[in-house]
Coordinates of C-alpha atoms in Angstrom, one line a residue:
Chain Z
X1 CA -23.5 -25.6 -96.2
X2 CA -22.1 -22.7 -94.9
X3 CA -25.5 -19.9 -95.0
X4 CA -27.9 -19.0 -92.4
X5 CA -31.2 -18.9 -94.7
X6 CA -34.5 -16.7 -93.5
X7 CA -37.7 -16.3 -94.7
X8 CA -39.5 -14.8 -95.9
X9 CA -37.3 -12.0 -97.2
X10 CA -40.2 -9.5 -97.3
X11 CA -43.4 -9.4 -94.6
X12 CA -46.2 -7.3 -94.5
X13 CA -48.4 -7.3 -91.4
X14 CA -51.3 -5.5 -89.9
X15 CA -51.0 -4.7 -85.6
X16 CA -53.4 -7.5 -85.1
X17 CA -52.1 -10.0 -87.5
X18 CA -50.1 -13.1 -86.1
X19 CA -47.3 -14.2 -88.2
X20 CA -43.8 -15.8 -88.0
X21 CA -39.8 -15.4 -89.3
X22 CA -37.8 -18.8 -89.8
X23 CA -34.4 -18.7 -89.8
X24 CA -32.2 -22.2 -90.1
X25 CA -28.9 -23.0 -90.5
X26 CA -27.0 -26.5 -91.0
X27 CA -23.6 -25.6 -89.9
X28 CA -23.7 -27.5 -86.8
X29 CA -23.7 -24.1 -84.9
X30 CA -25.2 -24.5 -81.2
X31 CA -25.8 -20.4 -81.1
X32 CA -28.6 -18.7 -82.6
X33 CA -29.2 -14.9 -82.4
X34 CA -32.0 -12.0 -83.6
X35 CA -30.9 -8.8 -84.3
X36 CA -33.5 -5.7 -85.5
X37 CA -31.6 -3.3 -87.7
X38 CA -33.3 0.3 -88.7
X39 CA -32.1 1.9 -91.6
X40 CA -28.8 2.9 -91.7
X41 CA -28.0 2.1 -88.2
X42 CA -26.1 -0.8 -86.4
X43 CA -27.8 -4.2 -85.7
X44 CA -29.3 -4.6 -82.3
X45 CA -29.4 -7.7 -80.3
X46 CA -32.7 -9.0 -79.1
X47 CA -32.2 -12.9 -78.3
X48 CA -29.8 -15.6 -77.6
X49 CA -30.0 -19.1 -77.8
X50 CA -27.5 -21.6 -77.2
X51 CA -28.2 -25.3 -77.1
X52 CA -32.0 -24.5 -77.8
X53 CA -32.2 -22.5 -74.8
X54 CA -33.2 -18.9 -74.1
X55 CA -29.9 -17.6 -72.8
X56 CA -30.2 -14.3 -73.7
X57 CA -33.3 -11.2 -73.9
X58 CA -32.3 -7.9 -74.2
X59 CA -35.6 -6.9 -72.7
X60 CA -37.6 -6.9 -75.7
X61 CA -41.4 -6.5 -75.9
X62 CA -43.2 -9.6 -75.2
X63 CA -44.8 -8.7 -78.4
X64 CA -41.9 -11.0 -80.2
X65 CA -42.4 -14.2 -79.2
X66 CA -38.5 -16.3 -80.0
X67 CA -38.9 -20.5 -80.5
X68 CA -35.8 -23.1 -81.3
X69 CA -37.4 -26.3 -81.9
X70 CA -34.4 -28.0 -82.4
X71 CA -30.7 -26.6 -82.9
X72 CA -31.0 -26.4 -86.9
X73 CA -34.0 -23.8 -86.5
X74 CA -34.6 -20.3 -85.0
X75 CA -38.4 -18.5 -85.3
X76 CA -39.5 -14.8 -84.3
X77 CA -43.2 -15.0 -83.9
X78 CA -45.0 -11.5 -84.2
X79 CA -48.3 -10.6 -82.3
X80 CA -49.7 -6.9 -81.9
X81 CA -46.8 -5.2 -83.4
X82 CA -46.3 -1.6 -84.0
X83 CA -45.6 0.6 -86.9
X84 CA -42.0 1.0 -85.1
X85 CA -41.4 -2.4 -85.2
X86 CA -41.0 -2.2 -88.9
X87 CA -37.2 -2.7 -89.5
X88 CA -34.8 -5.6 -91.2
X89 CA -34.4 -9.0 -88.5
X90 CA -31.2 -10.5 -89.2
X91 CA -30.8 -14.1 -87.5
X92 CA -27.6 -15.1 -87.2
X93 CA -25.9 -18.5 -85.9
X94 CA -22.0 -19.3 -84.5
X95 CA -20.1 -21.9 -82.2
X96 CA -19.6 -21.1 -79.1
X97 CA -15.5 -20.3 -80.2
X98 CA -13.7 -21.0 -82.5
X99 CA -9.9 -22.6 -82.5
X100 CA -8.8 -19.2 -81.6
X101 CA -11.0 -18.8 -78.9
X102 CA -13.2 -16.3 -81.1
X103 CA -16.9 -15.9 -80.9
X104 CA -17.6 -15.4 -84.9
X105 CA -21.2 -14.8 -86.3
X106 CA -22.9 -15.8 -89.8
X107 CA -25.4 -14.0 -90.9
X108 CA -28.6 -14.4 -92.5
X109 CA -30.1 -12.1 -95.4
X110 CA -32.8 -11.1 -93.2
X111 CA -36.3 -10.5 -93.1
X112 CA -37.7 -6.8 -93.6
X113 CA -40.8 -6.4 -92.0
X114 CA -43.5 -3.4 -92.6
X115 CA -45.9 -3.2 -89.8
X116 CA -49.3 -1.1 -91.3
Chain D
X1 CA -18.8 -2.9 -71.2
X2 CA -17.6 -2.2 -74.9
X3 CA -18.0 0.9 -77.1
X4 CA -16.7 0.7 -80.8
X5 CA -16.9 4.3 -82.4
X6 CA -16.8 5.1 -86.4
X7 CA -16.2 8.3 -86.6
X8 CA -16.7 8.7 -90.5
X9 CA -20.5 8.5 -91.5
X10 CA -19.5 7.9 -95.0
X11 CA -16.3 7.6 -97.3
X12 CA -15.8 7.8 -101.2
X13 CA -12.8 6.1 -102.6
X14 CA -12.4 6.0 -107.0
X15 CA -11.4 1.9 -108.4
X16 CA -8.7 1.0 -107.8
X17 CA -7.1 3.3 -105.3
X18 CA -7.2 2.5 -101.2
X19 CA -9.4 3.8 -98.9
X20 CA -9.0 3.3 -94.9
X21 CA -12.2 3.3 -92.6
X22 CA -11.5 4.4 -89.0
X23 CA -12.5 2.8 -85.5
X24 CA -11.7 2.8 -82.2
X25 CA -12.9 1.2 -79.1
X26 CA -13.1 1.1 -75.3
X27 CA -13.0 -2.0 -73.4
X28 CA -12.7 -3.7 -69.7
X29 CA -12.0 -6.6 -71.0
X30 CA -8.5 -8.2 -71.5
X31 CA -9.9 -11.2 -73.5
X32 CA -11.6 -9.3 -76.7
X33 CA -12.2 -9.6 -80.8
X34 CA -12.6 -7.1 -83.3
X35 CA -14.4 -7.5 -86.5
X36 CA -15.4 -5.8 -89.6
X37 CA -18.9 -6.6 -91.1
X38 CA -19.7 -5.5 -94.6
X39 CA -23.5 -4.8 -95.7
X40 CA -24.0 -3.9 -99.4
X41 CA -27.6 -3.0 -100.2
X42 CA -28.3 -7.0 -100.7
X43 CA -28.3 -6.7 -96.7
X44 CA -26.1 -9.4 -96.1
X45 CA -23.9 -9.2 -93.5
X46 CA -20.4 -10.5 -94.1
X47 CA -17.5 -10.8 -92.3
X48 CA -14.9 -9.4 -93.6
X49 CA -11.8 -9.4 -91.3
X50 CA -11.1 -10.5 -87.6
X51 CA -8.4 -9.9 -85.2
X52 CA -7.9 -11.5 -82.1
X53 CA -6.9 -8.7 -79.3
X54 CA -4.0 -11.0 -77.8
X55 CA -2.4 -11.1 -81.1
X56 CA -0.1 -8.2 -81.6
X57 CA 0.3 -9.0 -86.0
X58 CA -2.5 -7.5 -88.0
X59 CA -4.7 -9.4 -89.7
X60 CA -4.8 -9.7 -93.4
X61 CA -7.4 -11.1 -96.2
X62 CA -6.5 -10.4 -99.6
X63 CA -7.3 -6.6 -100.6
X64 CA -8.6 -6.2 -96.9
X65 CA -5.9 -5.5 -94.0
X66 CA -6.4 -4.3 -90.5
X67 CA -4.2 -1.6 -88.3
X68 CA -4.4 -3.0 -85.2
X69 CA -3.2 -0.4 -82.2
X70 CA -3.9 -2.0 -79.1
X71 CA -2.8 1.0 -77.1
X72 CA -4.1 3.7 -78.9
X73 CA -7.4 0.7 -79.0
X74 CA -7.5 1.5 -82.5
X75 CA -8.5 -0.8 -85.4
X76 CA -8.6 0.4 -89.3
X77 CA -9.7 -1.1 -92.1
X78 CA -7.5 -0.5 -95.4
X79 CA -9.2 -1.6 -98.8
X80 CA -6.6 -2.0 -101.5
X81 CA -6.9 -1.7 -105.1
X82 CA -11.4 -1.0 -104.5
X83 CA -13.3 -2.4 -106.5
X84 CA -16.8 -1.3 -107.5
X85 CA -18.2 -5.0 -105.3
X86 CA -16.5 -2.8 -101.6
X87 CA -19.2 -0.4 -102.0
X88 CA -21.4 -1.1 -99.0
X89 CA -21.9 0.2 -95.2
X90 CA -18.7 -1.1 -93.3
X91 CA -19.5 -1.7 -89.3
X92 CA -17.1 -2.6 -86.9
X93 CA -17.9 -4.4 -83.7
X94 CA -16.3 -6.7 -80.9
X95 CA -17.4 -8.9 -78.2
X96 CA -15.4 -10.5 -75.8
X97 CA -14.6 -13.8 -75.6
X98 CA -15.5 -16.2 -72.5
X99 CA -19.3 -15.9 -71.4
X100 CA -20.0 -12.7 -72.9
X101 CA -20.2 -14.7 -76.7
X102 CA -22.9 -13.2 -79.2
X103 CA -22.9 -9.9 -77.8
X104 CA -21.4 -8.0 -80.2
X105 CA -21.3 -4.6 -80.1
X106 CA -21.2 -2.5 -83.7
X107 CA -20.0 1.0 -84.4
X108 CA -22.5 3.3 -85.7
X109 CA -21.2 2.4 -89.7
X110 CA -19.5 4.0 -92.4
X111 CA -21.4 3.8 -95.9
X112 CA -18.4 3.5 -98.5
X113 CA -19.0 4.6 -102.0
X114 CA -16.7 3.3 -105.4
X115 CA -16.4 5.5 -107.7
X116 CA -15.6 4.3 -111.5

């Protein structure tokens, strides 16, 4: 198995709903990442985890809430999001290096999310 | 730190024919990789090609081959013989190896278009 599976593929949410994204991945990769990508524009990094721990937050809102319950599975919960929020969440997942020492990331499909 | 610039927003290339997509890059660090990432409008994110900085022969996967100029910190992408499945936004991006792992850092993207 070599994909990095999210769902759902499309969300729509109201700023006071609750909801969450799943992402999960059975590559036996110990790294998991969120990325928010607007349109036409580069991925950005929100979130590390490596080993199930928080490793790294690029000062995002508290508003996204990350969880890794175990190292095969990555959420995103959502709370009191704003209409700027809407965007495309990519997870992605990698060893820490490969044989050549390289740090490479698979991506997930993602999840675009419209915030009403 | 790391930049990676694209300096072409978007690129038209007919079937067939070859079609190179610039980047260049600014680094501190003397342990780095470069990547390409394809997106086609499935928003997948693929990797493409990689090229590990230390390595001075250019990388090469099928139809895809990388210019490599270390000096110049340059890296092109040449698409041989396009197809109509290469049209998609191209983003290139490094990170550097050691600690600094799932940061990668994109270019701004250049959306390629295949012309029949």
């Amino acid at each position: 198995d070599t994909e990095v599976t999210q769902t759902p593929k499309h969300l729509v949410m109201g700023m006071t709903n609750k909801k969450s994204l799943k992402c999960e991945q059975h590559m036996g990769h110990r790294a998991m990442y969120w990325y928010k990508q607007k349109a036409k524009k580069p991925p950005e990094l929100m979130f590390v985890y490596s080993y199930e721990k928080l490793s790294i937050n690029e000062s995002v809102p508290s508003r996204f809430s990350p969880e890794c319950p175990n190292s095969s599975l990555l959420n995103l919960h959502l709370h009191a999001l704003q209409p700027e929020d809407s965007a495309l969440y990519l997870c992605a997942s990698s060893h820490r290096q490969d044989l050549s020492g390289a740090n490479v990331l698979t991506f997930g499909a993602g999840s675009r999310l419209t915030v009403l | 730190a790391q930049t990676v610039t694209q300096s072409q927003p978007e690129m038209s290339v007919q079937e067939a024919e070859t079609v190179t997509l610039s980047c260049t890059y600014d680094t501190s660090e003397s342990d780095y990789y470069l990547f390409w990432y394809k997106q086609p409008p499935s928003r997948q994110m693929i990797l493409v090609i990689r090229q590990e900085a230390y390595k001075q022969q250019n990388a090469t996967e099928n139809r895809f081959s990388v210019n490599f100029q270390k000096a110049a910190k340059s890296f092109s992408l040449k698409i041989s013989d396009s197809q109509l499945g290469d049209a998609a936004m191209y983003f290139c991006a490094s990170n550097a190896g050691g600690t600094s792992y799932g940061k990668l850092t994109f270019g701004q993207g250049t959306i390629l278009t295949v012309h029949p």
